[in-house]
Amino acid sequence: MSTSPSSHPAGRAAPWPIRDETITLYDVVLERGDHLDRVDVRYRLEGTLNAARDNVVVVVHALTGTTHASDWWKGVIGVNAAIDPTKHAVLCANLLGGCDGTTGPTHENPEALPPFSTRDQAALLAQLLDALGVGAPLLICGGSLGGMVTLEFAASFPTRVRSAVVLAAPAAQTAQGIAWNAIMRRAIAVGGVREGLALARMVGMLSYRTPEGLERRFGRARSEHDTFQVHDWLAVHGEKLVARFDATSYGALIDAMDAHDVGRDRGGLTAALSAVGDRLIGVGIPGDLLYPAERVREWTAAAKATYVELPSIHGHDAFLLEVDRVSAVITKAIAESEDRAASPTPVVAIAAPSDVAADTPRVRPLRVALAGCGHVGGSLLELFGARVQQLGDAQPIHVDRVLVRDAARPRPALAQAIALGIAAPDACITDPTLLLSDDIDVLVEAIGGTTTARTLVEAALRRGIRVVTANKALLGERGAALTALARITDTRLDFEGAVCGAIPIVRCLRSGAAGVGITKVSGILNGTSNFVLEKVAEGASLADAVATAQRLGYAEADPTRDLSGQDAEDKLRILAWMCFGVDPATLTVTRRGIDAETAAWATRVALEGDRVKLIASCARDGDELVARILPTRITSDDPWARVAGPFNRIVVESESAGSLVFQGPGAGGRATAGAVLADIVAR
């Protein structure tokens, strides 16, 4: 993380301090698994953070809003107003995907950011708060898109919400909203980045106002140019937006709005918001053409939140124009927040079941020591956070210590885990000898390599501490010996994440579910190489394909192990060990990876309609095992040819079960972290 101050002073005099800054966050993982090496976030802070950093009011802007909150929300923000920068620290950040200084796609660089969601935008706000040392802001509020992001923040980080006001925003994008956005998207596609964007803005303005409001303001009045005033009003709004906004960013933002659904992957709306409903206020506007008041009333009822109705002839834009009534709602929310304990990490009470006494002892947390906080370790901490939002204290996990190489490097996932109470405030350490202690239940090894990792794993097993690892290199070299050590000390070594990410192949083989009398195992075992070969088949050069994989988080900064086939070999050794009982270190493997010659061949094969895949296999040949990893030509109708992008595929052939096929995500920190989490909770 790094920050840079504004290159110019604030554009207007104000009776409070104004800071315009850009902060850089590193190793950002989006909801769908895309990995970003860095994201710039532009924000404005109006007012002064107090010593406790508990006076922050987060204002989340709408679709085309800016970080200058006191400019576009005059009357709501100001001296002696509901939000007062002489008392409050007013934080407004340009949302992810925007074009006001935060990383986002542009007309010149449409690939600057992969698809993102309102959940990603909320997560980035949380990371910004982490960087500023703010646990739970006094208030978070926003309207329209800003309301969607506010609601996602509340669902994602309920323990960080003291009070939240969501204005004119649904819990899930509506059909009406999707329809308006479809028209605007089409306008840009047909009219281009200037005329198309202007037309999209004109369409949008009609969805933000009501027929009554337009009739009262304009009627059939004409301007001095003998044109209808309402026509001129629309044209001016279109021209103003073109002057300051990017059409590609606009399209990406409405895509995020269309994907908005707070209940997605959280068990539905009620489950998503139940932990924070008592601190939520939803404001519905009768006559809102874009997000009718009924849609707001629905989610407030499901969450047992407070519903406030805001009658107005202005429709959707009432949250910007009805200053006095909006201020009354905000003032009440801030007062209620101030009445609550101003803790940086407020505790959400989990009600005891009716048939259990209220003083029933809490379940002892599973205490974890985590070695490594990179792609896998950071993703695992994020999954811990998502898990606690879903399960509360039913099956608690606590991270006592996290071993890192560089304590100064920003680690947003760890900061968030600390804020949620999942990790200890002093968890971050750099000395491996301090990682393990008698109160640790599980060592999670996610640092990779075979030196420090081996020392830590062996030390944990000797002390009877269960080990979970995704280190295929260590297992390929020492798997048999480490398993024997675990048996001697009556503990466990689990390693589902070491082979093919999210595919539960290790558990299946260990349990015998894949059958007996296995004769062959084969697979696409490296998602990075598969992704690269797919891009080469589409016409990209090998260098460009690798660069794309790195940008999306599918390849490491040094992709040598993936391209050479070494990573696939490590996994094949583990599979051979599981299938045939051979010591993985003794297996002889014939291997060829992906080089310039292979890439050129893959391009020619693609032009002929087929595909080249890096196929690993190990099969019995009499009394011997034959193991190979080779680029292989696959016909277009073969199932292997349909394994796309970073996915993996494994086929196990046995005498008792026939052929069993496993397929799923194999690259990226989130897929591997999910397998690691499954091992951790499988007590």
XYZ file of C-alpha atoms in Angstrom, residues 500 520-531 533-534 562-573 575 589-594 598 601-602 611-619 626-635 638-645 647-653 661-663:
74
model
C -5.871 -29.274 -8.449
C -4.402 -45.364 -14.495
C -4.687 -41.745 -13.425
C -4.399 -38.912 -15.935
C -5.134 -35.252 -15.941
C -4.678 -31.635 -16.845
C -3.050 -30.810 -13.532
C -1.833 -27.254 -14.006
C -4.394 -24.511 -14.562
C -1.761 -21.965 -15.524
C -0.386 -23.995 -18.425
C -3.905 -24.832 -19.594
C -4.865 -21.144 -19.566
C -2.300 -22.894 -24.107
C -5.885 -21.645 -24.530
C 4.121 -24.046 -14.364
C 5.452 -23.777 -17.915
C 8.165 -26.391 -17.451
C 5.648 -28.916 -16.150
C 7.376 -29.143 -12.752
C 4.209 -28.132 -10.913
C 2.240 -30.810 -12.768
C 4.973 -33.330 -11.964
C 4.721 -32.596 -8.232
C 0.983 -33.225 -8.404
C 1.408 -36.380 -10.485
C 3.817 -37.766 -7.889
C -1.520 -38.850 -7.295
C 8.626 -39.094 -14.694
C 9.184 -38.258 -18.370
C 8.331 -34.572 -18.774
C 8.181 -31.839 -21.354
C 6.543 -28.492 -20.677
C 5.538 -25.475 -22.750
C 5.339 -26.100 -28.224
C 2.767 -26.096 -32.575
C -0.318 -25.343 -30.427
C -6.157 -28.322 -29.293
C -2.865 -28.992 -27.513
C -3.124 -29.850 -23.814
C -0.423 -30.618 -21.249
C -1.531 -34.109 -20.178
C -0.033 -35.936 -17.195
C -0.547 -39.663 -16.735
C 0.614 -42.552 -14.591
C -0.384 -46.110 -15.477
C 4.924 -45.347 -16.487
C 4.572 -41.649 -15.708
C 4.565 -38.934 -18.374
C 3.785 -35.227 -18.719
C 3.667 -34.254 -22.374
C 2.000 -31.675 -24.648
C -0.610 -33.758 -26.454
C -2.775 -33.080 -29.503
C -6.468 -33.517 -28.698
C -9.271 -33.618 -31.250
C -12.640 -34.980 -27.090
C -13.703 -33.994 -23.519
C -10.101 -33.033 -22.769
C -10.328 -30.312 -25.435
C -13.213 -28.678 -23.590
C -11.243 -28.052 -20.386
C -11.103 -24.267 -20.571
C -8.946 -21.585 -19.010
C -9.576 -25.445 -15.012
C -8.173 -28.903 -14.243
C -9.470 -32.360 -15.149
C -8.561 -35.734 -13.635
C -9.660 -39.193 -14.767
C -9.154 -42.172 -12.452
C -9.591 -45.630 -13.995
C -13.951 -37.871 -13.928
C -13.194 -34.829 -11.760
C -13.155 -31.298 -13.140
